Amino acid sequence: MERAAAMVVPLVLALCAAMASAAVVEHTFNVGGMNISQLCTDSVIYTANQQLPGPTIEANEGDTVVVHVVNDSPYPLSVHWHGIFQLLSGWADGAHMITDCPIQPSANFTYQFNVTGQEGTLWWHAHSSLLRATIYGALILKPRNGTAGYPFQAPFGEIPIILGEWWNKNVNDVETDAHLTGLGPPISDALTINGMPGDQTPCQGAGVYEVEVASNETYLLRIINAAVNVELFFKVAGHAFTVVAVDASYTDPYATDVIVIAPGQTVDALMTTSAPPAWYYMAANVLDSKTVPIRFNTGTATGIVKYEGAPNDTVASSMPAMPAHTDVVTAGTFYWSLAGLVRPGDPLVPAAVNHSMLVEFGMEQGPCAPDQTRCQGFALVASMNRYSFQFPRNASLLKAMYDGLPGVYSEDFPSSPPPVPVASKATPVKKVMYGDVVEVVLQSRAYSGVLGTENHPIHLHGFNFFVLAQGLGRFDPIMAEGAYNLVNPQVRNTVVVPGGGWAVIRFTANNPGMWFMHCHLDAHLPLGLAMVFEVPDGPAPNLLPPPPVDYPICY
Ligand SMILES: *[C@@H]1O[C@H](CO)[C@@H](O)[C@H](O)[C@H]1NC(C)=O
Ligand SMILES: *[C@@H]1O[C@H](CO)[C@@H](O)[C@H](O)[C@H]1NC(C)=O
Ligand SMILES: *[C@@H]1O[C@H](CO)[C@@H](O)[C@H](O)[C@H]1NC(C)=O
Ligand SMILES: *[C@@H]1O[C@H](CO)[C@@H](O)[C@H](O)[C@H]1NC(C)=O
Ligand SMILES: *[C@@H]1O[C@H](CO)[C@@H](O)[C@H](O)[C@H]1NC(C)=O
Ligand SMILES: *[C@@H]1O[C@H](CO)[C@@H](O)[C@H](O)[C@H]1NC(C)=O
Ligand SMILES: *[C@@H]1O[C@H](CO)[C@@H](O)[C@H](O)[C@H]1NC(C)=O
Ligand SMILES: *[C@@H]1O[C@H](CO)[C@@H](O)[C@H](O)[C@H]1NC(C)=O
Ligand SMILES: [Cu+2]
């Protein structure tokens, strides 16, 4: 009886949603300190509304999202709506010093944007220092007519799975240490599932995420990698998945028993509860793609899937067999097998390209800066096309563009790597015209030295891109071009470029603004692994409106 009643509710909701016109989805996030006992340690962390993960925002395509962020923390911060196009609302992108100056302590700012042409799972996070380790949450975008609009059978239930990293320390201090030593942050103390580390840590009684499911039903798992610095494997013992979307873009259904997900990415996967009724572990562990041995978190975060009415004595024997940390083959298979689902009316891959770029990036050893007081011998430096990105200090790039403020940035980001040996710290942008098609070969530089190479998840703000091809080693245009998927490539906002390898992305610059493209490992972003696309206004009505009245200014 109970089950039958539960089935009726989604149908009614779907009908209501189909009739409803665009809605306004409004939230207030009070970002402030929160006492928490985690890993047998009492800490003060900073969260939105005293929740870890923070509140879930759920909207339908076409809705307007309004979030009042009140900064009750001692840190200036901005909040980024990861993957949202921000069509004609670039001021609300929340990219620290790119589109916004941070919200000062005791101040507030209202982010407002429309959800246009996007469905699936995205997320939001602080975009200032390591604060995003605890200030994050899910951003769920449903079709305009609700679950009836899914290009797959509406699931019985939906389960957000937000993977994260936890430090037993104030993450701002972790960030400061990373800068003082010049070596990046130390490894995290635990991995988490929905904010909790699970029962495989040395701390007895640590929090475990648990979810109850009914037998023989299909659930939609909305998986988000909110970890700061690590790619992750995710499995549920005794269960398999069908991937139906990544980064809020539908995919051809892809069957797998392991999800591979990099910081910044999302994966929507269907899971059918057809196993014998029992408790099953879900687990996440690190994919370590480094070619040299550097310490990483070898722990496993766990949660439990509990079948209704099942005995609990089966959980101990049901740990999923996780891939080895170094299993880059399993990772590559997942990342490279996905294809986009092309439906009538979806954007097609643009055939002609206006800007063909080769962007080479990587890490090197640089000199210790005077303020890096604990730096010994060298500091890590990262660059894109030889420029180590420097954040502007006096104005956001978007405000500087809008006001025509000189001296904040230069428009000379090169379209291919110049033959200069050292990375110089600067704030160059690549200017393209509104509506131009941009193709970028993202080339990871290979090193034989002590730094080795590793995968880098490259994230573009403001646009989705088509991933036309990916490969290992040096990009060879003759070899690669025949292999471009121009028919149904996967569509993403964050692509994992394999260590020493490459990926080719293509997008249409149909939104005026300043759009950040950067490595989503926070160990690499402050070192300069970033650049910016400048897109001026298009023909009316494609004009960037003036900044909101409460837009934070820099001090
Ligand atoms: C944390 O706990 C301390 C000691 O009980 C208390 O003084 C403080 O107000 C608490 N902070 C928050 C943010 O709740
Ligand atoms: C957002 O949607 C609202 C309601 O449909 C519309 O009035 C407004 O112009 C849109 N804003 C932008 C920036 O497109
Ligand atoms: C936001 O700041 C404004 C201006 O200081 C103030 O009037 C308003 O009450 C604040 N709103 C919240 C929710 O704190
Ligand atoms: C929901 O919207 C999708 C896409 O517009 C459409 O294909 C589908 O038929 C709609 N379903 C219902 C039940 O309205
Ligand atoms: C689930 O489906 C299988 C196969 O149809 C069936 O054998 C089993 O009894 C079902 N389990 C429940 C709890 O309904
Ligand atoms: C399983 O149930 C027993 C009896 O209710 C309880 O003592 C035990 O703690 C439970 N185990 C877990 C892992 O919840
Ligand atoms: C971009 O390419 C298209 C197609 O070749 C062309 O029509 C357009 O003029 C180009 N735009 C610019 C700014 O060159
Ligand atoms: C930024 O502001 C500081 C202090 O007002 C000034 O010294 C500096 O020249 C400015 N930098 C730029 C790039 O305008
Ligand atoms: Cu990186």
GROMACS .gro file of C-alpha atoms in nm, residues 101-260:
model
  160
  101CYS     CA    1   3.552   4.084  -0.616
  102PRO     CA    2   3.494   3.871  -0.307
  103ILE     CA    3   3.213   3.944  -0.061
  104GLN     CA    4   3.385   4.099   0.240
  105PRO     CA    5   3.322   3.969   0.595
  106SER     CA    6   2.985   4.099   0.727
  107ALA     CA    7   2.878   4.196   0.375
  108ASN     CA    8   2.635   4.022   0.145
  109PHE     CA    9   2.567   3.983  -0.225
  110THR     CA   10   2.273   3.842  -0.419
  111TYR     CA   11   2.362   3.612  -0.707
  112GLN     CA   12   2.088   3.595  -0.970
  113PHE     CA   13   2.087   3.395  -1.290
  114ASN     CA   14   1.856   3.207  -1.524
  115VAL     CA   15   1.888   2.837  -1.597
  116THR     CA   16   1.879   2.825  -1.977
  117GLY     CA   17   1.923   2.513  -2.190
  118GLN     CA   18   2.077   2.299  -1.915
  119GLU     CA   19   1.950   1.985  -1.740
  120GLY     CA   20   2.124   1.746  -1.507
  121THR     CA   21   2.358   1.782  -1.212
  122LEU     CA   22   2.579   2.080  -1.141
  123TRP     CA   23   2.705   2.216  -0.811
  124TRP     CA   24   2.809   2.533  -0.633
  125HIS     CA   25   3.123   2.604  -0.433
  126ALA     CA   26   3.327   2.883  -0.283
  127HIS     CA   27   3.581   3.005  -0.538
  128SER     CA   28   3.825   3.161  -0.293
  129SER     CA   29   4.121   2.962  -0.159
  130LEU     CA   30   4.055   2.617  -0.012
  131LEU     CA   31   3.725   2.730   0.141
  132ARG     CA   32   3.552   2.521  -0.119
  133ALA     CA   33   3.661   2.213   0.081
  134THR     CA   34   3.362   2.280   0.309
  135ILE     CA   35   3.150   2.538   0.123
  136TYR     CA   36   2.978   2.339  -0.150
  137GLY     CA   37   2.649   2.179  -0.246
  138ALA     CA   38   2.444   2.027  -0.528
  139LEU     CA   39   2.267   2.228  -0.798
  140ILE     CA   40   2.006   2.002  -0.957
  141LEU     CA   41   1.848   2.110  -1.284
  142LYS     CA   42   1.539   1.924  -1.396
  143PRO     CA   43   1.366   1.949  -1.733
  144ARG     CA   44   1.102   2.221  -1.769
  145ASN     CA   45   0.825   1.959  -1.743
  146GLY     CA   46   0.991   1.777  -1.453
  147THR     CA   47   1.104   1.414  -1.448
  148ALA     CA   48   0.875   1.339  -1.744
  149GLY     CA   49   1.128   1.522  -1.959
  150TYR     CA   50   1.419   1.288  -1.882
  151PRO     CA   51   1.544   1.106  -2.192
  152PHE     CA   52   1.531   0.784  -1.986
  153GLN     CA   53   1.259   0.624  -1.776
  154ALA     CA   54   1.185   0.842  -1.472
  155PRO     CA   55   1.364   0.684  -1.175
  156PHE     CA   56   1.188   0.571  -0.858
  157GLY     CA   57   1.415   0.796  -0.651
  158GLU     CA   58   1.713   1.028  -0.679
  159ILE     CA   59   2.021   1.013  -0.457
  160PRO     CA   60   2.280   1.294  -0.453
  161ILE     CA   61   2.631   1.161  -0.384
  162ILE     CA   62   2.875   1.443  -0.318
  163LEU     CA   63   3.234   1.326  -0.283
  164GLY     CA   64   3.471   1.547  -0.088
  165GLU     CA   65   3.800   1.582   0.097
  166TRP     CA   66   3.845   1.665   0.462
  167TRP     CA   67   4.133   1.825   0.653
  168ASN     CA   68   4.158   1.815   1.035
  169LYS     CA   69   4.269   2.174   1.011
  170ASN     CA   70   4.141   2.514   0.915
  171VAL     CA   71   4.162   2.494   0.537
  172ASN     CA   72   4.270   2.856   0.516
  173ASP     CA   73   4.578   2.759   0.719
  174VAL     CA   74   4.632   2.464   0.485
  175GLU     CA   75   4.629   2.709   0.194
  176THR     CA   76   4.868   2.945   0.370
  177ASP     CA   77   5.111   2.658   0.442
  178ALA     CA   78   5.091   2.554   0.078
  179HIS     CA   79   5.202   2.901  -0.026
  180LEU     CA   80   5.475   2.940   0.238
  181THR     CA   81   5.638   2.609   0.144
  182GLY     CA   82   5.579   2.657  -0.229
  183LEU     CA   83   5.492   2.290  -0.255
  184GLY     CA   84   5.114   2.295  -0.253
  185PRO     CA   85   4.879   2.165   0.017
  186PRO     CA   86   4.946   1.851   0.223
  187ILE     CA   87   4.723   1.554   0.151
  188SER     CA   88   4.377   1.552   0.308
  189ASP     CA   89   4.298   1.353   0.623
  190ALA     CA   90   3.997   1.176   0.474
  191LEU     CA   91   3.775   1.140   0.173
  192THR     CA   92   3.404   1.192   0.232
  193ILE     CA   93   3.067   1.087   0.092
  194ASN     CA   94   2.801   1.352   0.155
  195GLY     CA   95   3.032   1.507   0.413
  196MET     CA   96   3.107   1.189   0.608
  197PRO     CA   97   3.421   0.973   0.598
  198GLY     CA   98   3.255   0.635   0.666
  199ASP     CA   99   3.365   0.343   0.880
  200GLN     CA  100   3.706   0.259   0.732
  201THR     CA  101   3.903   0.532   0.912
  202PRO     CA  102   4.096   0.485   1.237
  203CYS     CA  103   3.829   0.694   1.414
  204GLN     CA  104   3.566   0.465   1.572
  205GLY     CA  105   3.217   0.602   1.526
  206ALA     CA  106   3.295   0.841   1.241
  207GLY     CA  107   2.989   0.951   1.045
  208VAL     CA  108   2.864   0.715   0.775
  209TYR     CA  109   2.630   0.822   0.496
  210GLU     CA  110   2.339   0.579   0.470
  211VAL     CA  111   2.055   0.563   0.222
  212GLU     CA  112   1.754   0.331   0.225
  213VAL     CA  113   1.634   0.183  -0.103
  214ALA     CA  114   1.347  -0.038  -0.215
  215SER     CA  115   1.413  -0.363  -0.402
  216ASN     CA  116   1.383  -0.386  -0.778
  217GLU     CA  117   1.362  -0.013  -0.840
  218THR     CA  118   1.581   0.221  -1.043
  219TYR     CA  119   1.750   0.516  -0.874
  220LEU     CA  120   1.927   0.813  -1.028
  221LEU     CA  121   2.257   0.879  -0.853
  222ARG     CA  122   2.371   1.238  -0.898
  223ILE     CA  123   2.744   1.209  -0.831
  224ILE     CA  124   2.956   1.520  -0.783
  225ASN     CA  125   3.331   1.534  -0.726
  226ALA     CA  126   3.369   1.826  -0.484
  227ALA     CA  127   3.711   1.699  -0.367
  228VAL     CA  128   3.976   1.966  -0.378
  229ASN     CA  129   4.267   1.782  -0.537
  230VAL     CA  130   4.185   1.421  -0.622
  231GLU     CA  131   4.022   1.222  -0.898
  232LEU     CA  132   3.808   0.942  -0.758
  233PHE     CA  133   3.674   0.596  -0.831
  234PHE     CA  134   3.322   0.526  -0.701
  235LYS     CA  135   3.148   0.189  -0.673
  236VAL     CA  136   2.854   0.024  -0.500
  237ALA     CA  137   2.906  -0.342  -0.407
  238GLY     CA  138   2.685  -0.580  -0.602
  239HIS     CA  139   2.547  -0.308  -0.830
  240ALA     CA  140   2.614  -0.173  -1.176
  241PHE     CA  141   2.539   0.167  -1.328
  242THR     CA  142   2.414   0.316  -1.652
  243VAL     CA  143   2.563   0.662  -1.702
  244VAL     CA  144   2.302   0.896  -1.857
  245ALA     CA  145   2.461   1.239  -1.814
  246VAL     CA  146   2.787   1.413  -1.724
  247ASP     CA  147   2.834   1.781  -1.635
  248ALA     CA  148   2.459   1.839  -1.692
  249SER     CA  149   2.469   1.710  -2.051
  250TYR     CA  150   2.297   1.387  -2.146
  251THR     CA  151   2.509   1.098  -2.271
  252ASP     CA  152   2.440   0.785  -2.467
  253PRO     CA  153   2.360   0.527  -2.198
  254TYR     CA  154   2.694   0.378  -2.087
  255ALA     CA  155   2.707   0.062  -1.877
  256THR     CA  156   2.982   0.032  -1.616
  257ASP     CA  157   3.034  -0.091  -1.262
  258VAL     CA  158   3.275   0.190  -1.174
  259ILE     CA  159   3.237   0.569  -1.195
  260VAL     CA  160   3.553   0.775  -1.253
   0.00000   0.00000   0.00000
